Amino acid sequence: MTMFKPRSALVPGILFAAAAVATADDIKFVDGRIEGKVEVVDETVEKVEYRRQGLRQNQTYPADKVAEVTYSDPPEDYAIAMENMENLVFEEAAKFFRTAAENSEGRKGLQAKCLFQAGEALRRAGQVEEALTAYADLVERQPDSRYAPLARLQRGITLMRAGDANRAQQALDKLKSEATAKGYGQRWVFEADLQLLILGEAGNPAAAREAYERLVTQTEVSFPTVANQAKLRIGRVLIASKEFDKARQYFQALLDNRSASSREVVAGAFNGLGAALCNKPGATEQDLKKGLYSYLRVIVMYQDVIEELPEALYSAGKCFQKVPGPDSADRSALLLRRCVVDHPDSPWAKLAAKG
């Protein structure tokens, strides 16, 4: 792992980029389209307002149709924070995101994005309460920001993954009510519904699967990112019910059309594909090798997706025990140990400790 560069090493490049393209912000939409080389003026819960180069009149897009805004000239601290994120140094990243937010006064959209990413960095660092505080700080400081409903959603997800089902449900229910009362847009109702289904999935997997399928129908055209998350959960329910071939088809379809999915969904699809191939009755050596390759893709390319990495480490380690090779035993032991040492609080670490 390479260490992040000191400020002095980053300043010249950043200043040159800012001077070369003063207004080259990019807007990425939930359907994968990109509106590039614009100046983003503001991001609210209702709309993203921007100006095309050479035009005086501002343009707008509905906020719930926007997936991400990339700013061309953020503060230097933002670049350092992003490099820390790439190097998986999440606590340091959070510090620089917060500093970048304070240095973005007058640019509300960028400031809100920095505050949100500070929360995300803390979540990935495993600092649950600190992440929840960061999300709450964003909502308090910019309640009308496009990032406010996203922060509310991540608050619910963070609590759910921490095992606090009651607080998670309260947070998600509040997101639904706020989405209606404050006009966040239909996307956030669907997002909350999806997470509430996941929260109750274990109690009635068959009913959850039917609900996921309805959600896919409702969102596949307008909000494909939501639909793909629901498809990922359908695949997982199919694996739990030992319908491995059907599950494999769901995961492969997600991977074949990954442009509309987040890194988290793609990593989950690779893990799901590996599970569908390796756990089916009568899995051949070729199936095991394909499954192993899927797990290794997560380990190599999606290390930042901390929700999926422990499963990939454990499952790849177990695959090496079944795939013959001169180094298989050593590779298995290395991966299982890494799962235990790097992710001790995950359920996969407990399984990996058994060898």
Coordinates of C-alpha atoms in Angstrom, one line a residue:
M1 CA 0.0 0.0 0.0
T2 CA 1.5 3.3 -1.0
M3 CA 1.2 6.2 1.4
F4 CA -0.6 9.4 0.3
K5 CA 1.5 12.2 -1.0
P6 CA 2.2 15.2 1.2
R7 CA 0.5 18.5 0.4
S8 CA 3.6 20.0 -1.2
A9 CA 3.6 17.2 -3.8
L10 CA 0.0 17.7 -4.7
V11 CA -0.3 21.5 -5.0
P12 CA 1.3 22.2 -8.4
G13 CA -0.8 19.6 -10.2
I14 CA -4.0 20.8 -8.5
L15 CA -3.3 24.5 -9.3
F16 CA -2.5 23.6 -12.9
A17 CA -5.7 21.7 -13.3
A18 CA -7.8 24.4 -11.8
A19 CA -6.3 27.0 -14.1
A20 CA -6.7 24.8 -17.2
V21 CA -10.4 24.0 -16.7
A22 CA -12.1 26.6 -14.5
T23 CA -15.6 25.2 -15.1
A24 CA -15.4 21.5 -16.0
D25 CA -17.8 19.9 -13.5
D26 CA -19.5 16.7 -14.5
I27 CA -23.0 15.5 -13.7
K28 CA -23.7 11.8 -13.9
F29 CA -27.3 10.6 -14.0
V30 CA -28.8 7.5 -12.5
D31 CA -29.3 6.1 -16.0
G32 CA -25.6 6.4 -16.8
R33 CA -25.7 9.6 -18.9
I34 CA -23.1 12.3 -18.2
E35 CA -23.5 16.1 -18.7
G36 CA -19.9 17.3 -18.8
K37 CA -17.9 20.5 -18.8
V38 CA -20.4 22.6 -16.9
E39 CA -20.4 24.8 -13.8
V40 CA -22.6 23.4 -11.1
V41 CA -24.1 26.2 -9.2
D42 CA -26.1 24.4 -6.5
E43 CA -27.4 21.0 -5.5
T44 CA -30.7 20.9 -3.6
V45 CA -33.2 18.2 -2.8
E46 CA -35.3 19.4 -5.7
K47 CA -32.8 20.1 -8.5
V48 CA -29.2 20.3 -9.6
E49 CA -28.6 23.8 -11.1
Y50 CA -25.8 24.3 -13.5
R51 CA -24.5 26.6 -16.3
R52 CA -23.1 25.5 -19.6
Q53 CA -20.0 27.2 -20.8
G54 CA -20.8 30.2 -23.0
L55 CA -24.4 30.5 -21.7
R56 CA -25.7 32.9 -19.1
Q57 CA -29.0 31.2 -18.3
N58 CA -28.8 28.4 -15.7
Q59 CA -30.2 24.9 -16.5
T60 CA -31.6 22.4 -14.0
Y61 CA -32.2 18.7 -13.6
P62 CA -34.4 16.9 -11.0
A63 CA -32.1 16.0 -8.1
D64 CA -33.4 12.4 -7.8
K65 CA -32.3 11.8 -11.4
V66 CA -28.7 12.7 -10.5
A67 CA -26.3 10.0 -9.3
E68 CA -23.1 12.1 -8.8
V69 CA -21.6 15.5 -9.3
T70 CA -17.8 15.7 -9.8
Y71 CA -16.3 19.1 -9.2
S72 CA -13.3 20.1 -11.3
D73 CA -11.5 22.4 -8.8
P74 CA -12.1 21.2 -5.2
P75 CA -9.8 22.4 -2.3
E76 CA -6.4 20.7 -2.0
D77 CA -7.6 18.8 1.1
Y78 CA -10.2 17.1 -1.0
A79 CA -7.6 15.6 -3.3
I80 CA -5.6 14.4 -0.3
A81 CA -8.8 12.9 1.2
M82 CA -9.5 11.0 -2.0
E83 CA -6.0 9.6 -2.2
N84 CA -6.4 8.4 1.4
M85 CA -9.7 6.7 0.4
E86 CA -7.9 5.0 -2.5
N87 CA -5.2 3.8 -0.1
L88 CA -7.9 2.7 2.4
V89 CA -6.7 5.1 5.0
F90 CA -10.2 6.0 6.0
E91 CA -9.8 7.9 9.3
E92 CA -7.3 10.3 7.6
A93 CA -9.6 10.7 4.7
A94 CA -12.4 11.8 7.0
K95 CA -10.2 14.5 8.5
F96 CA -9.3 15.9 5.2
F97 CA -12.9 15.8 3.9
R98 CA -14.0 17.8 6.9
T99 CA -11.2 20.4 6.3
A100 CA -12.2 20.5 2.6
A101 CA -15.8 21.2 3.7
E102 CA -14.7 24.2 5.8
N103 CA -12.7 25.4 2.8
S104 CA -15.7 25.2 0.5
E105 CA -17.8 28.0 2.0
G106 CA -19.8 29.7 -0.7
R107 CA -19.9 26.4 -2.7
K108 CA -22.8 24.7 -1.0
G109 CA -22.9 21.6 -3.2
L110 CA -19.3 20.8 -2.9
Q111 CA -19.4 21.5 0.9
A112 CA -22.3 19.1 1.3
K113 CA -20.5 16.5 -0.7
C114 CA -17.4 16.8 1.5
L115 CA -19.5 16.5 4.6
F116 CA -21.2 13.4 3.3
Q117 CA -17.9 11.8 2.2
A118 CA -16.5 12.4 5.7
G119 CA -19.3 10.3 7.0
E120 CA -18.6 7.6 4.4
A121 CA -15.0 7.5 5.3
L122 CA -15.8 7.0 9.0
R123 CA -18.3 4.3 8.2
R124 CA -15.7 2.4 6.2
A125 CA -13.2 2.9 9.1
G126 CA -15.8 1.0 11.3
Q127 CA -16.5 4.1 13.4
V128 CA -20.2 3.7 13.5
E129 CA -21.2 6.5 16.0
E130 CA -18.7 8.9 14.5
A131 CA -20.2 8.2 11.0
L132 CA -23.7 8.7 12.3
T133 CA -22.7 12.1 13.8
A134 CA -21.2 13.1 10.5
Y135 CA -24.4 12.3 8.6
A136 CA -26.4 14.2 11.2
D137 CA -24.1 17.2 10.9
L138 CA -24.7 17.3 7.2
V139 CA -28.5 17.2 7.6
E140 CA -28.4 19.9 10.3
R141 CA -26.1 22.2 8.3
Q142 CA -27.7 21.8 4.9
P143 CA -31.2 20.3 5.3
D144 CA -32.1 21.3 1.8
S145 CA -29.1 19.8 0.1
R146 CA -29.3 16.9 -2.3
Y147 CA -27.0 15.0 0.0
A148 CA -29.4 15.3 3.0
P149 CA -31.7 12.3 2.0
L150 CA -28.6 10.3 1.0
A151 CA -27.1 11.0 4.5
R152 CA -30.4 9.8 6.1
L153 CA -30.3 6.7 3.9
Q154 CA -26.7 5.9 4.9
R155 CA -27.6 6.5 8.5
G156 CA -30.2 3.7 8.3
I157 CA -27.9 1.4 6.4
T158 CA -25.1 2.0 8.9
L159 CA -27.3 1.2 11.9
M160 CA -28.7 -1.9 10.1
R161 CA -25.2 -3.3 9.4
A162 CA -24.2 -2.5 13.0
G163 CA -27.0 -4.8 14.1
D164 CA -29.2 -2.0 15.6
A165 CA -32.5 -3.0 13.9
N166 CA -34.7 -0.7 15.9
R167 CA -32.7 2.5 15.2
A168 CA -32.3 1.5 11.6
Q169 CA -36.0 1.1 11.1
Q170 CA -36.6 4.5 12.8
A171 CA -34.1 6.2 10.5
L172 CA -35.5 4.6 7.3
D173 CA -39.1 5.4 8.3
K174 CA -38.1 9.0 8.9
L175 CA -36.5 9.1 5.5
K176 CA -39.7 8.0 3.9
S177 CA -41.8 10.6 5.8
E178 CA -39.3 13.3 5.0
A179 CA -39.2 12.3 1.3
T180 CA -42.9 12.9 1.1
A181 CA -43.1 16.0 3.4
K182 CA -40.1 17.8 1.9
G183 CA -40.4 16.7 -1.7
Y184 CA -37.2 14.7 -1.8
G185 CA -38.5 12.7 -4.8
Q186 CA -39.8 9.2 -5.3
R187 CA -36.4 7.7 -5.5
W188 CA -35.9 8.1 -1.8
V189 CA -39.1 6.3 -1.0
F190 CA -37.9 3.4 -3.1
E191 CA -34.5 3.5 -1.5
A192 CA -36.0 3.4 2.0
D193 CA -38.4 0.6 1.0
L194 CA -35.5 -1.5 -0.3
Q195 CA -33.5 -1.2 2.9
L196 CA -36.6 -2.0 5.0
L197 CA -37.1 -5.1 3.0
I198 CA -33.5 -6.1 3.6
L199 CA -34.0 -5.5 7.3
G200 CA -36.9 -7.9 7.4
E201 CA -35.7 -10.4 4.8
A202 CA -34.5 -13.1 7.2
G203 CA -37.9 -13.3 8.8
N204 CA -39.7 -14.2 5.5
P205 CA -37.4 -14.7 2.5
A206 CA -40.2 -15.7 0.2
A207 CA -42.2 -12.6 0.8
A208 CA -39.1 -10.5 0.6
R209 CA -38.3 -12.0 -2.8
E210 CA -41.8 -11.1 -4.1
A211 CA -41.4 -7.6 -2.8
Y212 CA -38.0 -7.2 -4.4
E213 CA -39.4 -8.3 -7.7
R214 CA -42.2 -5.7 -7.5
L215 CA -39.6 -3.1 -6.6
V216 CA -37.6 -4.0 -9.7
T217 CA -40.7 -3.6 -11.9
Q218 CA -41.3 -0.1 -10.3
T219 CA -37.7 1.2 -10.6
E220 CA -36.0 -0.5 -13.5
V221 CA -36.6 2.3 -16.0
S222 CA -36.6 5.4 -13.8
F223 CA -34.1 4.3 -11.0
P224 CA -32.0 1.5 -12.3
T225 CA -29.5 1.8 -9.4
V226 CA -32.4 0.9 -7.0
A227 CA -33.5 -2.0 -9.3
N228 CA -30.0 -3.4 -9.4
Q229 CA -29.7 -3.4 -5.6
A230 CA -33.1 -5.3 -5.5
K231 CA -31.8 -7.8 -8.1
L232 CA -28.7 -8.4 -5.9
R233 CA -31.0 -9.3 -3.0
I234 CA -33.1 -11.6 -5.1
G235 CA -30.0 -13.4 -6.1
R236 CA -29.0 -13.8 -2.4
V237 CA -32.5 -15.1 -1.5
L238 CA -32.2 -17.6 -4.3
I239 CA -28.9 -18.9 -3.0
A240 CA -30.4 -19.2 0.5
S241 CA -33.2 -21.4 -1.0
K242 CA -30.5 -23.4 -2.9
E243 CA -31.7 -22.2 -6.4
F244 CA -28.1 -21.8 -7.5
D245 CA -28.6 -21.7 -11.3
K246 CA -31.3 -19.0 -11.1
A247 CA -29.1 -17.0 -8.7
R248 CA -26.2 -17.3 -11.1
Q249 CA -28.3 -15.8 -13.8
Y250 CA -29.2 -12.8 -11.7
F251 CA -25.6 -12.1 -10.7
Q252 CA -24.3 -12.5 -14.2
A253 CA -26.9 -10.2 -15.6
L254 CA -25.8 -7.5 -13.1
L255 CA -22.2 -7.9 -14.1
D256 CA -23.0 -7.8 -17.8
N257 CA -24.7 -4.4 -17.3
R258 CA -22.6 -3.0 -14.4
S259 CA -22.5 0.6 -15.7
A260 CA -25.8 1.4 -13.8
S261 CA -24.6 -0.2 -10.6
S262 CA -22.5 1.1 -7.7
R263 CA -19.2 -0.5 -6.8
E264 CA -20.9 -2.0 -3.8
V265 CA -23.5 -3.8 -6.1
V266 CA -20.8 -5.0 -8.5
A267 CA -18.7 -6.4 -5.7
G268 CA -21.8 -8.0 -4.2
A269 CA -22.6 -9.5 -7.6
F270 CA -19.1 -11.0 -7.9
N271 CA -19.4 -12.5 -4.4
G272 CA -22.9 -13.8 -5.3
L273 CA -21.7 -15.4 -8.6
G274 CA -18.9 -17.1 -6.7
A275 CA -21.3 -18.5 -4.1
A276 CA -23.7 -19.7 -6.8
L277 CA -20.9 -21.5 -8.7
C278 CA -19.1 -23.0 -5.7
N279 CA -21.9 -24.0 -3.5
K280 CA -24.2 -25.8 -5.9
P281 CA -24.4 -29.6 -5.6
G282 CA -21.9 -31.4 -7.9
A283 CA -19.8 -28.2 -8.5
T284 CA -17.0 -29.2 -11.0
E285 CA -13.4 -28.1 -10.7
Q286 CA -14.2 -25.6 -13.5
D287 CA -17.1 -24.2 -11.5
L288 CA -14.8 -23.8 -8.5
K289 CA -12.2 -22.0 -10.5
K290 CA -14.7 -19.6 -12.0
G291 CA -16.1 -19.0 -8.5
L292 CA -12.6 -18.4 -7.1
Y293 CA -11.9 -15.9 -9.9
S294 CA -15.1 -14.0 -8.9
Y295 CA -14.0 -13.8 -5.3
L296 CA -10.5 -12.7 -6.2
R297 CA -11.9 -9.9 -8.3
V298 CA -13.5 -8.5 -5.2
I299 CA -10.2 -8.9 -3.2
V300 CA -8.1 -7.2 -5.9
M301 CA -10.4 -4.6 -7.4
Y302 CA -12.9 -3.8 -4.6
Q303 CA -10.9 -3.6 -1.4
D304 CA -12.7 -0.4 -0.5
V305 CA -16.1 -2.2 -0.4
I306 CA -15.8 -3.3 3.2
E307 CA -19.2 -4.9 3.3
E308 CA -18.2 -7.5 0.7
L309 CA -14.4 -7.9 1.3
P310 CA -14.6 -10.3 4.3
E311 CA -16.9 -12.7 2.4
A312 CA -14.6 -12.7 -0.6
L313 CA -11.5 -13.4 1.6
Y314 CA -13.2 -16.3 3.4
S315 CA -14.8 -17.8 0.4
A316 CA -11.6 -17.6 -1.7
G317 CA -9.7 -19.2 1.1
K318 CA -12.2 -22.1 1.2
C319 CA -12.1 -22.4 -2.6
F320 CA -8.3 -22.8 -2.6
Q321 CA -8.8 -25.8 -0.3
K322 CA -10.9 -27.5 -3.1
V323 CA -8.9 -26.4 -6.1
P324 CA -5.7 -28.5 -6.5
G325 CA -2.4 -26.7 -7.0
P326 CA 1.1 -26.5 -5.5
D327 CA 0.4 -23.3 -3.6
S328 CA -3.3 -23.8 -2.8
A329 CA -2.9 -24.6 0.8
D330 CA -0.6 -21.6 1.5
R331 CA -2.9 -19.3 -0.3
S332 CA -5.9 -20.6 1.6
A333 CA -4.2 -20.1 4.9
L334 CA -3.1 -16.6 3.9
L335 CA -6.6 -15.5 2.9
L336 CA -8.3 -16.9 5.9
R337 CA -5.8 -15.3 8.2
R338 CA -6.3 -12.0 6.5
C339 CA -10.0 -12.3 7.0
V340 CA -9.6 -12.9 10.7
V341 CA -7.0 -10.2 11.3
D342 CA -8.4 -7.4 9.0
H343 CA -12.1 -8.0 9.7
P344 CA -12.3 -9.5 13.2
D345 CA -15.9 -8.2 13.8
S346 CA -17.4 -9.8 10.7
P347 CA -19.2 -13.1 10.8
W348 CA -16.9 -14.3 8.1
A349 CA -13.9 -13.9 10.4
K350 CA -15.5 -16.4 12.9
L351 CA -15.9 -18.9 10.1
A352 CA -12.3 -18.3 8.8
A353 CA -10.9 -18.8 12.3
K354 CA -12.1 -22.5 12.1
G355 CA -9.8 -23.0 9.1

